[in-house]
């Protein structure tokens, strides 16, 4: 846990111009900040996994990627509308199988001590990034990790037939079949683009991993410094194709404890914080110097059962656990006013949400009876992996786990709570080490496919995919695979509604809650917008000097 430095308060007046409240002396060893420079500090909750777009799946990594890199297409700030980015325009063939992107001319790459670019962004960079994820024999396929989670979970290795360079500023994607969400998926962080020239130079130098450790992109900010579990410092990239950012110096102060983040925000030691403790919300609302931004969250928090491990390979056991846990008590005791009970794997605000689905009742007696029918009249022992950090879909995983543990004990199930460092925790769940594991999801592109296929398909259950329930049920899979190629949204809705019914019958998860997205922001911050995808994007944001 990173605590506020006690000496900060006493020295604040002498160091205010340098934002001493960052409390990280190492950052002052970097290039000096001009007195007129604008600095914004974001109190984040955890370190990124790394800086490789195609490998990461967590919001903590996406927040960093969004500053450094750019995509072919992007989402409007604060919204879900797809708009041009590195691609100025695109065309789609009548059969929906060919997407041709016309690239922006004159886009500059950032640089660092190890590499200075000699050319602008072009089609070769696009080819490199998708070949890296598609081709096992590509020299960068296994650099940092061979687990390109999103690409594989969405079966893009089977979907994409080819990626071709038409000319330096034109790239054509040919698909084996139409896919309705393809364009919006291109705006997701896994499709952010790295420099092929940088990659080639680092491969030649024998240090290919550097492109994922010391990133350069075409985005609004370039990385200056990273100290794990401490600080990330960025500087505005003055050649950014959309114009230099209003904020000169952007700092992520990594602060795992929500109460400490709130204390820093009160003291002016940060300007935006993530994951407020629900218990602190009344004080935040009463503070005239704090703006509390909020909107319904496009998320779901859940407890996944590893359906490949006994006893959770039996649907009766999964249903029994669902009925044994008091969901209402969890929401009232942990989420307070910031969450609503979840019954489906997609949030209520998303199109195709099936409100007719009935949630499993809280009924310990029925749960105990069902366990006996499954061969466990005296219960059993299991693990229960608890989130180690607050997330947009779960403010306190440890407390939720404790409440679940107490409920399960009442039906004879002994649950041992386990956890770990955030990056390692996620990897171990994806590897399937758990019996029961707590996780969640915030949507990336506004499409139900982004929840149902990424988190619950047979394809994403393979290897170290995002389907940590390892759930593979053919009737469910058939529906979501059919839905992704159906051009008529009304018909897609019917398919997804049926899929949610099957999900509830098979119970691969205990669905916990959909959390309201709440962001405490200093009144000095100008034009920070909540992202429906829970991202923290600082291009376009300004601050009062």
CSV table of N, CA, C and O in Angstrom, one decimal, residues 420-521:
chain,number,residue,atom,x,y,z
A,420,UNK,N,-3.9,-12.5,-4.6
A,420,UNK,CA,-2.5,-12.3,-5.1
A,420,UNK,C,-2.3,-10.9,-5.7
A,420,UNK,O,-3.3,-10.1,-5.8
A,421,UNK,N,-1.1,-10.6,-6.2
A,421,UNK,CA,-0.9,-9.4,-6.9
A,421,UNK,C,-1.7,-9.4,-8.2
A,421,UNK,O,-2.0,-10.4,-8.8
A,422,UNK,N,-2.3,-8.2,-8.5
A,422,UNK,CA,-3.3,-8.0,-9.5
A,422,UNK,C,-3.0,-8.7,-10.9
A,422,UNK,O,-3.7,-9.5,-11.4
A,423,UNK,N,-1.8,-8.4,-11.4
A,423,UNK,CA,-1.4,-9.0,-12.7
A,423,UNK,C,-1.3,-10.5,-12.6
A,423,UNK,O,-1.8,-11.2,-13.5
A,424,UNK,N,-0.7,-11.0,-11.6
A,424,UNK,CA,-0.5,-12.4,-11.4
A,424,UNK,C,-1.9,-13.1,-11.1
A,424,UNK,O,-2.1,-14.2,-11.6
A,425,UNK,N,-2.7,-12.4,-10.4
A,425,UNK,CA,-4.1,-12.9,-10.0
A,425,UNK,C,-4.8,-13.2,-11.3
A,425,UNK,O,-5.4,-14.3,-11.5
A,426,UNK,N,-4.9,-12.2,-12.2
A,426,UNK,CA,-5.6,-12.4,-13.5
A,426,UNK,C,-5.0,-13.6,-14.3
A,426,UNK,O,-5.8,-14.4,-14.9
A,427,UNK,N,-3.7,-13.6,-14.4
A,427,UNK,CA,-3.1,-14.7,-15.2
A,427,UNK,C,-3.4,-16.1,-14.6
A,427,UNK,O,-3.7,-17.0,-15.4
A,428,UNK,N,-3.4,-16.2,-13.3
A,428,UNK,CA,-3.7,-17.5,-12.7
A,428,UNK,C,-5.1,-17.9,-12.9
A,428,UNK,O,-5.4,-19.1,-13.1
A,429,UNK,N,-6.0,-17.0,-12.9
A,429,UNK,CA,-7.4,-17.3,-13.1
A,429,UNK,C,-7.6,-17.7,-14.6
A,429,UNK,O,-8.3,-18.7,-14.9
A,430,UNK,N,-7.0,-17.0,-15.5
A,430,UNK,CA,-7.1,-17.4,-16.9
A,430,UNK,C,-6.5,-18.8,-17.2
A,430,UNK,O,-6.9,-19.5,-18.0
A,431,UNK,N,-5.5,-19.1,-16.4
A,431,UNK,CA,-4.9,-20.4,-16.5
A,431,UNK,C,-5.7,-21.5,-15.9
A,431,UNK,O,-5.4,-22.7,-16.1
A,432,UNK,N,-6.8,-21.1,-15.2
A,432,UNK,CA,-7.7,-22.1,-14.6
A,432,UNK,C,-7.2,-22.7,-13.3
A,432,UNK,O,-7.7,-23.9,-13.0
A,433,UNK,N,-6.4,-22.1,-12.5
A,433,UNK,CA,-5.9,-22.6,-11.3
A,433,UNK,C,-7.0,-22.7,-10.2
A,433,UNK,O,-6.8,-23.5,-9.2
A,434,UNK,N,-8.0,-21.9,-10.3
A,434,UNK,CA,-9.0,-21.8,-9.3
A,434,UNK,C,-10.1,-22.8,-9.4
A,434,UNK,O,-10.3,-23.4,-10.4
A,435,UNK,N,-10.9,-22.9,-8.3
A,435,UNK,CA,-12.2,-23.6,-8.4
A,435,UNK,C,-13.3,-22.5,-8.5
A,435,UNK,O,-14.2,-22.6,-9.3
A,436,UNK,N,-13.2,-21.5,-7.6
A,436,UNK,CA,-14.1,-20.3,-7.8
A,436,UNK,C,-13.2,-19.1,-7.8
A,436,UNK,O,-12.4,-18.9,-7.0
A,437,UNK,N,-13.5,-18.2,-8.8
A,437,UNK,CA,-12.7,-17.0,-8.9
A,437,UNK,C,-13.5,-15.8,-9.2
A,437,UNK,O,-14.4,-15.8,-10.0
A,438,UNK,N,-13.2,-14.7,-8.5
A,438,UNK,CA,-13.9,-13.4,-8.6
A,438,UNK,C,-13.3,-12.6,-9.7
A,438,UNK,O,-12.1,-12.3,-9.7
A,439,UNK,N,-14.1,-12.1,-10.6
A,439,UNK,CA,-13.6,-11.1,-11.6
A,439,UNK,C,-14.7,-10.3,-12.1
A,439,UNK,O,-15.8,-10.3,-11.5
A,440,UNK,N,-14.6,-9.6,-13.2
A,440,UNK,CA,-15.6,-8.8,-13.7
A,440,UNK,C,-15.2,-8.3,-15.1
A,440,UNK,O,-14.2,-8.6,-15.6
A,441,UNK,N,-16.1,-7.4,-15.7
A,441,UNK,CA,-15.8,-7.0,-17.0
A,441,UNK,C,-16.5,-5.6,-17.2
A,441,UNK,O,-17.6,-5.4,-16.8
A,442,UNK,N,-15.8,-4.7,-17.9
A,442,UNK,CA,-16.4,-3.5,-18.4
A,442,UNK,C,-16.3,-3.5,-19.9
A,442,UNK,O,-15.3,-3.9,-20.5
A,443,UNK,N,-17.4,-3.2,-20.6
A,443,UNK,CA,-17.5,-3.3,-22.0
A,443,UNK,C,-16.5,-2.5,-22.8
A,443,UNK,O,-16.1,-1.4,-22.3
A,444,UNK,N,-16.2,-3.0,-23.9
A,444,UNK,CA,-15.1,-2.3,-24.7
A,444,UNK,C,-15.7,-1.6,-26.0
A,444,UNK,O,-15.0,-0.7,-26.5
A,445,UNK,N,-16.8,-2.1,-26.5
A,445,UNK,CA,-17.3,-1.5,-27.8
A,445,UNK,C,-18.8,-1.4,-27.9
A,445,UNK,O,-19.3,-1.1,-28.9
A,446,UNK,N,-19.5,-1.6,-26.8
A,446,UNK,CA,-21.0,-1.4,-26.8
A,446,UNK,C,-21.8,-2.5,-27.4
A,446,UNK,O,-23.0,-2.3,-27.6
A,447,UNK,N,-21.2,-3.6,-27.7
A,447,UNK,CA,-21.8,-4.7,-28.3
A,447,UNK,C,-21.9,-5.9,-27.4
A,447,UNK,O,-20.9,-6.2,-26.7
A,448,UNK,N,-23.1,-6.6,-27.3
A,448,UNK,CA,-23.2,-7.8,-26.4
A,448,UNK,C,-22.2,-8.9,-26.7
A,448,UNK,O,-21.8,-9.6,-25.8
A,449,UNK,N,-21.7,-8.9,-27.9
A,449,UNK,CA,-20.7,-9.9,-28.3
A,449,UNK,C,-19.4,-9.7,-27.5
A,449,UNK,O,-18.8,-10.7,-27.2
A,450,UNK,N,-19.2,-8.5,-27.1
A,450,UNK,CA,-18.0,-8.2,-26.3
A,450,UNK,C,-18.0,-8.8,-24.9
A,450,UNK,O,-17.0,-9.1,-24.3
A,451,UNK,N,-19.2,-9.1,-24.4
A,451,UNK,CA,-19.4,-9.8,-23.1
A,451,UNK,C,-19.5,-11.3,-23.4
A,451,UNK,O,-18.8,-12.1,-22.8
A,452,UNK,N,-20.5,-11.7,-24.2
A,452,UNK,CA,-20.9,-13.1,-24.3
A,452,UNK,C,-19.9,-14.0,-25.0
A,452,UNK,O,-19.6,-15.1,-24.5
A,453,UNK,N,-19.2,-13.5,-26.0
A,453,UNK,CA,-18.2,-14.3,-26.7
A,453,UNK,C,-16.9,-14.2,-26.0
A,453,UNK,O,-16.2,-15.3,-25.9
A,454,UNK,N,-16.5,-13.1,-25.6
A,454,UNK,CA,-15.1,-12.9,-25.0
A,454,UNK,C,-15.1,-13.7,-23.7
A,454,UNK,O,-14.1,-14.3,-23.3
A,455,UNK,N,-16.2,-13.7,-22.9
A,455,UNK,CA,-16.2,-14.2,-21.5
A,455,UNK,C,-16.8,-15.6,-21.4
A,455,UNK,O,-16.5,-16.3,-20.4
A,456,UNK,N,-17.5,-16.1,-22.4
A,456,UNK,CA,-18.3,-17.3,-22.2
A,456,UNK,C,-18.3,-18.3,-23.4
A,456,UNK,O,-18.9,-19.3,-23.3
A,457,UNK,N,-17.5,-18.0,-24.5
A,457,UNK,CA,-17.5,-18.9,-25.6
A,457,UNK,C,-16.6,-20.0,-25.4
A,457,UNK,O,-15.7,-20.0,-24.6
A,458,UNK,N,-16.8,-21.0,-26.3
A,458,UNK,CA,-15.9,-22.2,-26.2
A,458,UNK,C,-14.5,-21.8,-26.6
A,458,UNK,O,-13.5,-22.2,-26.1
A,459,UNK,N,-14.4,-20.8,-27.6
A,459,UNK,CA,-13.1,-20.4,-28.1
A,459,UNK,C,-12.3,-19.7,-27.0
A,459,UNK,O,-11.1,-19.9,-26.8
A,460,UNK,N,-13.0,-18.9,-26.1
A,460,UNK,CA,-12.3,-18.2,-25.1
A,460,UNK,C,-12.0,-19.0,-23.8
A,460,UNK,O,-11.3,-18.6,-22.9
A,461,UNK,N,-12.6,-20.2,-23.8
A,461,UNK,CA,-12.3,-21.2,-22.7
A,461,UNK,C,-11.0,-21.9,-22.9
A,461,UNK,O,-10.5,-22.5,-22.0
A,462,UNK,N,-10.5,-21.9,-24.1
A,462,UNK,CA,-9.3,-22.6,-24.5
A,462,UNK,C,-8.1,-21.9,-23.9
A,462,UNK,O,-8.0,-20.6,-23.9
A,463,UNK,N,-7.1,-22.6,-23.5
A,463,UNK,CA,-5.8,-22.0,-23.0
A,463,UNK,C,-6.0,-21.0,-21.9
A,463,UNK,O,-6.8,-21.3,-21.0
A,464,UNK,N,-5.4,-19.9,-22.1
A,464,UNK,CA,-5.5,-18.8,-21.0
A,464,UNK,C,-6.4,-17.7,-21.5
A,464,UNK,O,-6.0,-16.5,-21.4
A,465,UNK,N,-7.6,-18.0,-22.0
A,465,UNK,CA,-8.5,-17.1,-22.4
A,465,UNK,C,-9.3,-16.4,-21.3
A,465,UNK,O,-9.1,-16.7,-20.1
A,466,UNK,N,-10.1,-15.4,-21.7
A,466,UNK,CA,-10.8,-14.6,-20.7
A,466,UNK,C,-12.0,-15.3,-20.1
A,466,UNK,O,-12.6,-14.8,-19.1
A,467,UNK,N,-12.4,-16.5,-20.6
A,467,UNK,CA,-13.5,-17.3,-20.1
A,467,UNK,C,-12.9,-18.1,-18.9
A,467,UNK,O,-12.5,-19.3,-19.0
A,468,UNK,N,-12.9,-17.5,-17.7
A,468,UNK,CA,-12.3,-18.1,-16.6
A,468,UNK,C,-13.2,-19.2,-16.0
A,468,UNK,O,-12.7,-20.0,-15.1
A,469,UNK,N,-14.4,-19.3,-16.4
A,469,UNK,CA,-15.3,-20.4,-16.0
A,469,UNK,C,-15.0,-21.6,-16.8
A,469,UNK,O,-15.5,-22.7,-16.5
A,470,UNK,N,-14.2,-21.5,-17.9
A,470,UNK,CA,-13.9,-22.6,-18.8
A,470,UNK,C,-15.2,-23.2,-19.3
A,470,UNK,O,-15.2,-24.4,-19.5
A,471,UNK,N,-16.2,-22.4,-19.4
A,471,UNK,CA,-17.5,-22.8,-19.8
A,471,UNK,C,-17.6,-23.0,-21.3
A,471,UNK,O,-17.3,-22.0,-22.1
A,472,UNK,N,-17.9,-24.2,-21.7
A,472,UNK,CA,-18.1,-24.5,-23.2
A,472,UNK,C,-19.4,-25.3,-23.3
A,472,UNK,O,-19.4,-26.5,-23.0
A,473,UNK,N,-20.5,-24.7,-23.7
A,473,UNK,CA,-21.8,-25.3,-23.9
A,473,UNK,C,-22.3,-25.1,-25.3
A,473,UNK,O,-22.6,-23.9,-25.6
A,474,UNK,N,-22.3,-26.1,-26.1
A,474,UNK,CA,-22.6,-25.9,-27.5
A,474,UNK,C,-23.9,-25.2,-27.9
A,474,UNK,O,-23.8,-24.3,-28.8
A,475,UNK,N,-25.0,-25.4,-27.2
A,475,UNK,CA,-26.2,-24.7,-27.5
A,475,UNK,C,-26.0,-23.2,-27.3
A,475,UNK,O,-26.5,-22.4,-28.1
A,476,UNK,N,-25.3,-22.8,-26.3
A,476,UNK,CA,-25.0,-21.4,-26.0
A,476,UNK,C,-24.1,-20.8,-27.1
A,476,UNK,O,-24.3,-19.8,-27.7
A,477,UNK,N,-23.0,-21.6,-27.4
A,477,UNK,CA,-22.0,-21.2,-28.3
A,477,UNK,C,-22.6,-21.0,-29.7
A,477,UNK,O,-22.3,-20.0,-30.5
A,478,UNK,N,-23.5,-21.9,-30.1
A,478,UNK,CA,-24.1,-21.8,-31.4
A,478,UNK,C,-24.9,-20.5,-31.6
A,478,UNK,O,-24.9,-19.8,-32.6
A,479,UNK,N,-25.6,-20.1,-30.5
A,479,UNK,CA,-26.4,-18.8,-30.6
A,479,UNK,C,-25.5,-17.6,-30.7
A,479,UNK,O,-25.8,-16.7,-31.6
A,480,UNK,N,-24.4,-17.5,-30.0
A,480,UNK,CA,-23.6,-16.3,-30.0
A,480,UNK,C,-22.8,-16.3,-31.3
A,480,UNK,O,-22.5,-15.2,-31.9
A,481,UNK,N,-22.4,-17.4,-31.9
A,481,UNK,CA,-21.7,-17.4,-33.1
A,481,UNK,C,-22.6,-17.0,-34.3
A,481,UNK,O,-22.2,-16.3,-35.2
A,482,UNK,N,-23.9,-17.5,-34.2
A,482,UNK,CA,-24.9,-17.1,-35.2
A,482,UNK,C,-25.2,-15.6,-35.1
A,482,UNK,O,-25.3,-14.9,-36.1
A,483,UNK,N,-25.2,-15.0,-33.9
A,483,UNK,CA,-25.5,-13.6,-33.7
A,483,UNK,C,-24.5,-12.7,-34.3
A,483,UNK,O,-24.8,-11.6,-34.8
A,484,UNK,N,-23.2,-13.1,-34.2
A,484,UNK,CA,-22.2,-12.2,-34.6
A,484,UNK,C,-22.2,-11.9,-36.1
A,484,UNK,O,-21.6,-10.9,-36.6
A,485,UNK,N,-22.8,-12.8,-36.9
A,485,UNK,CA,-22.9,-12.6,-38.4
A,485,UNK,C,-24.2,-12.1,-38.9
A,485,UNK,O,-24.4,-11.9,-40.1
A,486,UNK,N,-25.2,-12.0,-37.9
A,486,UNK,CA,-26.5,-11.6,-38.3
A,486,UNK,C,-26.6,-10.1,-38.4
A,486,UNK,O,-26.4,-9.3,-37.5
A,487,UNK,N,-26.9,-9.5,-39.6
A,487,UNK,CA,-26.9,-8.1,-39.8
A,487,UNK,C,-28.1,-7.4,-39.2
A,487,UNK,O,-28.0,-6.2,-38.9
A,488,UNK,N,-29.2,-8.1,-39.0
A,488,UNK,CA,-30.4,-7.4,-38.5
A,488,UNK,C,-30.3,-7.4,-37.0
A,488,UNK,O,-30.3,-8.5,-36.3
A,489,UNK,N,-30.3,-6.2,-36.4
A,489,UNK,CA,-30.2,-6.1,-34.9
A,489,UNK,C,-31.3,-6.7,-34.2
A,489,UNK,O,-31.2,-7.3,-33.1
A,490,UNK,N,-32.5,-6.7,-34.7
A,490,UNK,CA,-33.7,-7.3,-34.1
A,490,UNK,C,-33.5,-8.8,-34.0
A,490,UNK,O,-33.8,-9.4,-32.9
A,491,UNK,N,-33.0,-9.4,-35.0
A,491,UNK,CA,-32.7,-10.8,-35.0
A,491,UNK,C,-31.6,-11.2,-34.1
A,491,UNK,O,-31.6,-12.2,-33.4
A,492,UNK,N,-30.5,-10.3,-34.1
A,492,UNK,CA,-29.4,-10.5,-33.1
A,492,UNK,C,-29.9,-10.5,-31.7
A,492,UNK,O,-29.5,-11.3,-30.8
A,493,UNK,N,-30.8,-9.6,-31.4
A,493,UNK,CA,-31.4,-9.4,-30.1
A,493,UNK,C,-32.0,-10.7,-29.6
A,493,UNK,O,-31.8,-11.2,-28.5
A,494,UNK,N,-32.8,-11.3,-30.5
A,494,UNK,CA,-33.5,-12.6,-30.1
A,494,UNK,C,-32.5,-13.7,-29.8
A,494,UNK,O,-32.7,-14.4,-28.8
A,495,UNK,N,-31.4,-13.7,-30.6
A,495,UNK,CA,-30.4,-14.8,-30.3
A,495,UNK,C,-29.7,-14.5,-29.0
A,495,UNK,O,-29.5,-15.5,-28.2
A,496,UNK,N,-29.4,-13.3,-28.7
A,496,UNK,CA,-28.7,-13.0,-27.4
A,496,UNK,C,-29.7,-13.2,-26.2
A,496,UNK,O,-29.2,-13.6,-25.1
A,497,UNK,N,-31.0,-12.9,-26.4
A,497,UNK,CA,-31.9,-13.1,-25.3
A,497,UNK,C,-32.0,-14.6,-25.0
A,497,UNK,O,-32.0,-15.0,-23.8
A,498,UNK,N,-32.0,-15.5,-26.0
A,498,UNK,CA,-32.0,-16.9,-25.8
A,498,UNK,C,-30.7,-17.4,-25.1
A,498,UNK,O,-30.7,-18.2,-24.2
A,499,UNK,N,-29.6,-16.8,-25.5
A,499,UNK,CA,-28.3,-17.1,-24.9
A,499,UNK,C,-28.3,-16.8,-23.4
A,499,UNK,O,-27.7,-17.5,-22.6
A,500,UNK,N,-28.9,-15.7,-23.0
A,500,UNK,CA,-29.0,-15.3,-21.6
A,500,UNK,C,-29.8,-16.3,-20.8
A,500,UNK,O,-29.5,-16.6,-19.6
A,501,UNK,N,-30.8,-16.9,-21.4
A,501,UNK,CA,-31.7,-17.9,-20.7
A,501,UNK,C,-30.8,-19.1,-20.5
A,501,UNK,O,-30.8,-19.7,-19.4
A,502,UNK,N,-30.1,-19.5,-21.5
A,502,UNK,CA,-29.2,-20.7,-21.3
A,502,UNK,C,-28.1,-20.5,-20.3
A,502,UNK,O,-27.8,-21.3,-19.5
A,503,UNK,N,-27.5,-19.3,-20.3
A,503,UNK,CA,-26.5,-18.9,-19.3
A,503,UNK,C,-27.1,-19.1,-17.9
A,503,UNK,O,-26.4,-19.7,-17.0
A,504,UNK,N,-28.3,-18.6,-17.7
A,504,UNK,CA,-28.9,-18.7,-16.3
A,504,UNK,C,-29.1,-20.2,-16.0
A,504,UNK,O,-29.0,-20.6,-14.8
A,505,UNK,N,-29.6,-21.0,-16.9
A,505,UNK,CA,-29.8,-22.4,-16.6
A,505,UNK,C,-28.5,-23.1,-16.3
A,505,UNK,O,-28.5,-24.0,-15.4
A,506,UNK,N,-27.5,-22.8,-17.0
A,506,UNK,CA,-26.2,-23.5,-16.8
A,506,UNK,C,-25.3,-23.0,-15.7
A,506,UNK,O,-24.5,-23.7,-15.2
A,507,UNK,N,-25.6,-21.7,-15.3
A,507,UNK,CA,-25.0,-21.1,-14.1
A,507,UNK,C,-23.4,-21.2,-14.0
A,507,UNK,O,-22.9,-21.7,-13.0
A,508,UNK,N,-22.7,-20.8,-15.1
A,508,UNK,CA,-21.2,-20.8,-15.0
A,508,UNK,C,-20.7,-19.7,-14.0
A,508,UNK,O,-19.6,-19.8,-13.6
A,509,UNK,N,-21.6,-18.7,-13.7
A,509,UNK,CA,-21.2,-17.6,-12.8
A,509,UNK,C,-22.3,-17.5,-11.7
A,509,UNK,O,-23.4,-17.8,-11.9
A,510,UNK,N,-21.9,-16.9,-10.6
A,510,UNK,CA,-22.8,-16.2,-9.7
A,510,UNK,C,-22.6,-14.7,-10.0
A,510,UNK,O,-21.6,-14.1,-9.8
A,511,UNK,N,-23.6,-14.2,-10.7
A,511,UNK,CA,-23.6,-12.8,-11.1
A,511,UNK,C,-23.8,-11.9,-9.9
A,511,UNK,O,-24.8,-12.1,-9.2
A,512,UNK,N,-22.9,-11.0,-9.6
A,512,UNK,CA,-23.0,-10.2,-8.4
A,512,UNK,C,-23.7,-8.9,-8.6
A,512,UNK,O,-24.8,-8.7,-8.1
A,513,UNK,N,-23.1,-8.0,-9.4
A,513,UNK,CA,-23.7,-6.6,-9.5
A,513,UNK,C,-23.2,-5.9,-10.7
A,513,UNK,O,-22.2,-6.3,-11.3
A,514,UNK,N,-24.0,-4.9,-11.1
A,514,UNK,CA,-23.5,-3.9,-12.1
A,514,UNK,C,-23.3,-2.7,-11.3
A,514,UNK,O,-24.2,-2.1,-10.7
A,515,UNK,N,-22.1,-2.2,-11.3
A,515,UNK,CA,-21.8,-1.0,-10.5
A,515,UNK,C,-22.0,0.3,-11.3
A,515,UNK,O,-21.7,0.4,-12.5
A,516,UNK,N,-22.4,1.3,-10.6
A,516,UNK,CA,-22.5,2.7,-11.2
A,516,UNK,C,-21.1,3.2,-11.3
A,516,UNK,O,-20.3,3.0,-10.4
A,517,UNK,N,-20.8,3.8,-12.5
A,517,UNK,CA,-19.5,4.4,-12.7
A,517,UNK,C,-19.5,5.8,-12.0
A,517,UNK,O,-20.2,6.7,-12.4
A,518,UNK,N,-18.6,5.9,-11.0
A,518,UNK,CA,-18.5,7.2,-10.2
A,518,UNK,C,-17.1,7.6,-10.2
A,518,UNK,O,-16.2,6.9,-10.0
A,519,UNK,N,-16.9,8.9,-10.6
A,519,UNK,CA,-15.5,9.4,-10.7
A,519,UNK,C,-15.4,10.7,-9.9
A,519,UNK,O,-16.0,11.8,-10.3
A,520,UNK,N,-14.7,10.8,-8.8
A,520,UNK,CA,-14.4,12.0,-8.1
A,520,UNK,C,-13.3,12.8,-8.8
A,520,UNK,O,-12.3,12.3,-9.1
A,521,UNK,N,-13.6,14.1,-9.1
A,521,UNK,CA,-12.7,14.9,-9.9
A,521,UNK,C,-12.5,16.3,-9.2
A,521,UNK,O,-13.5,16.8,-8.8
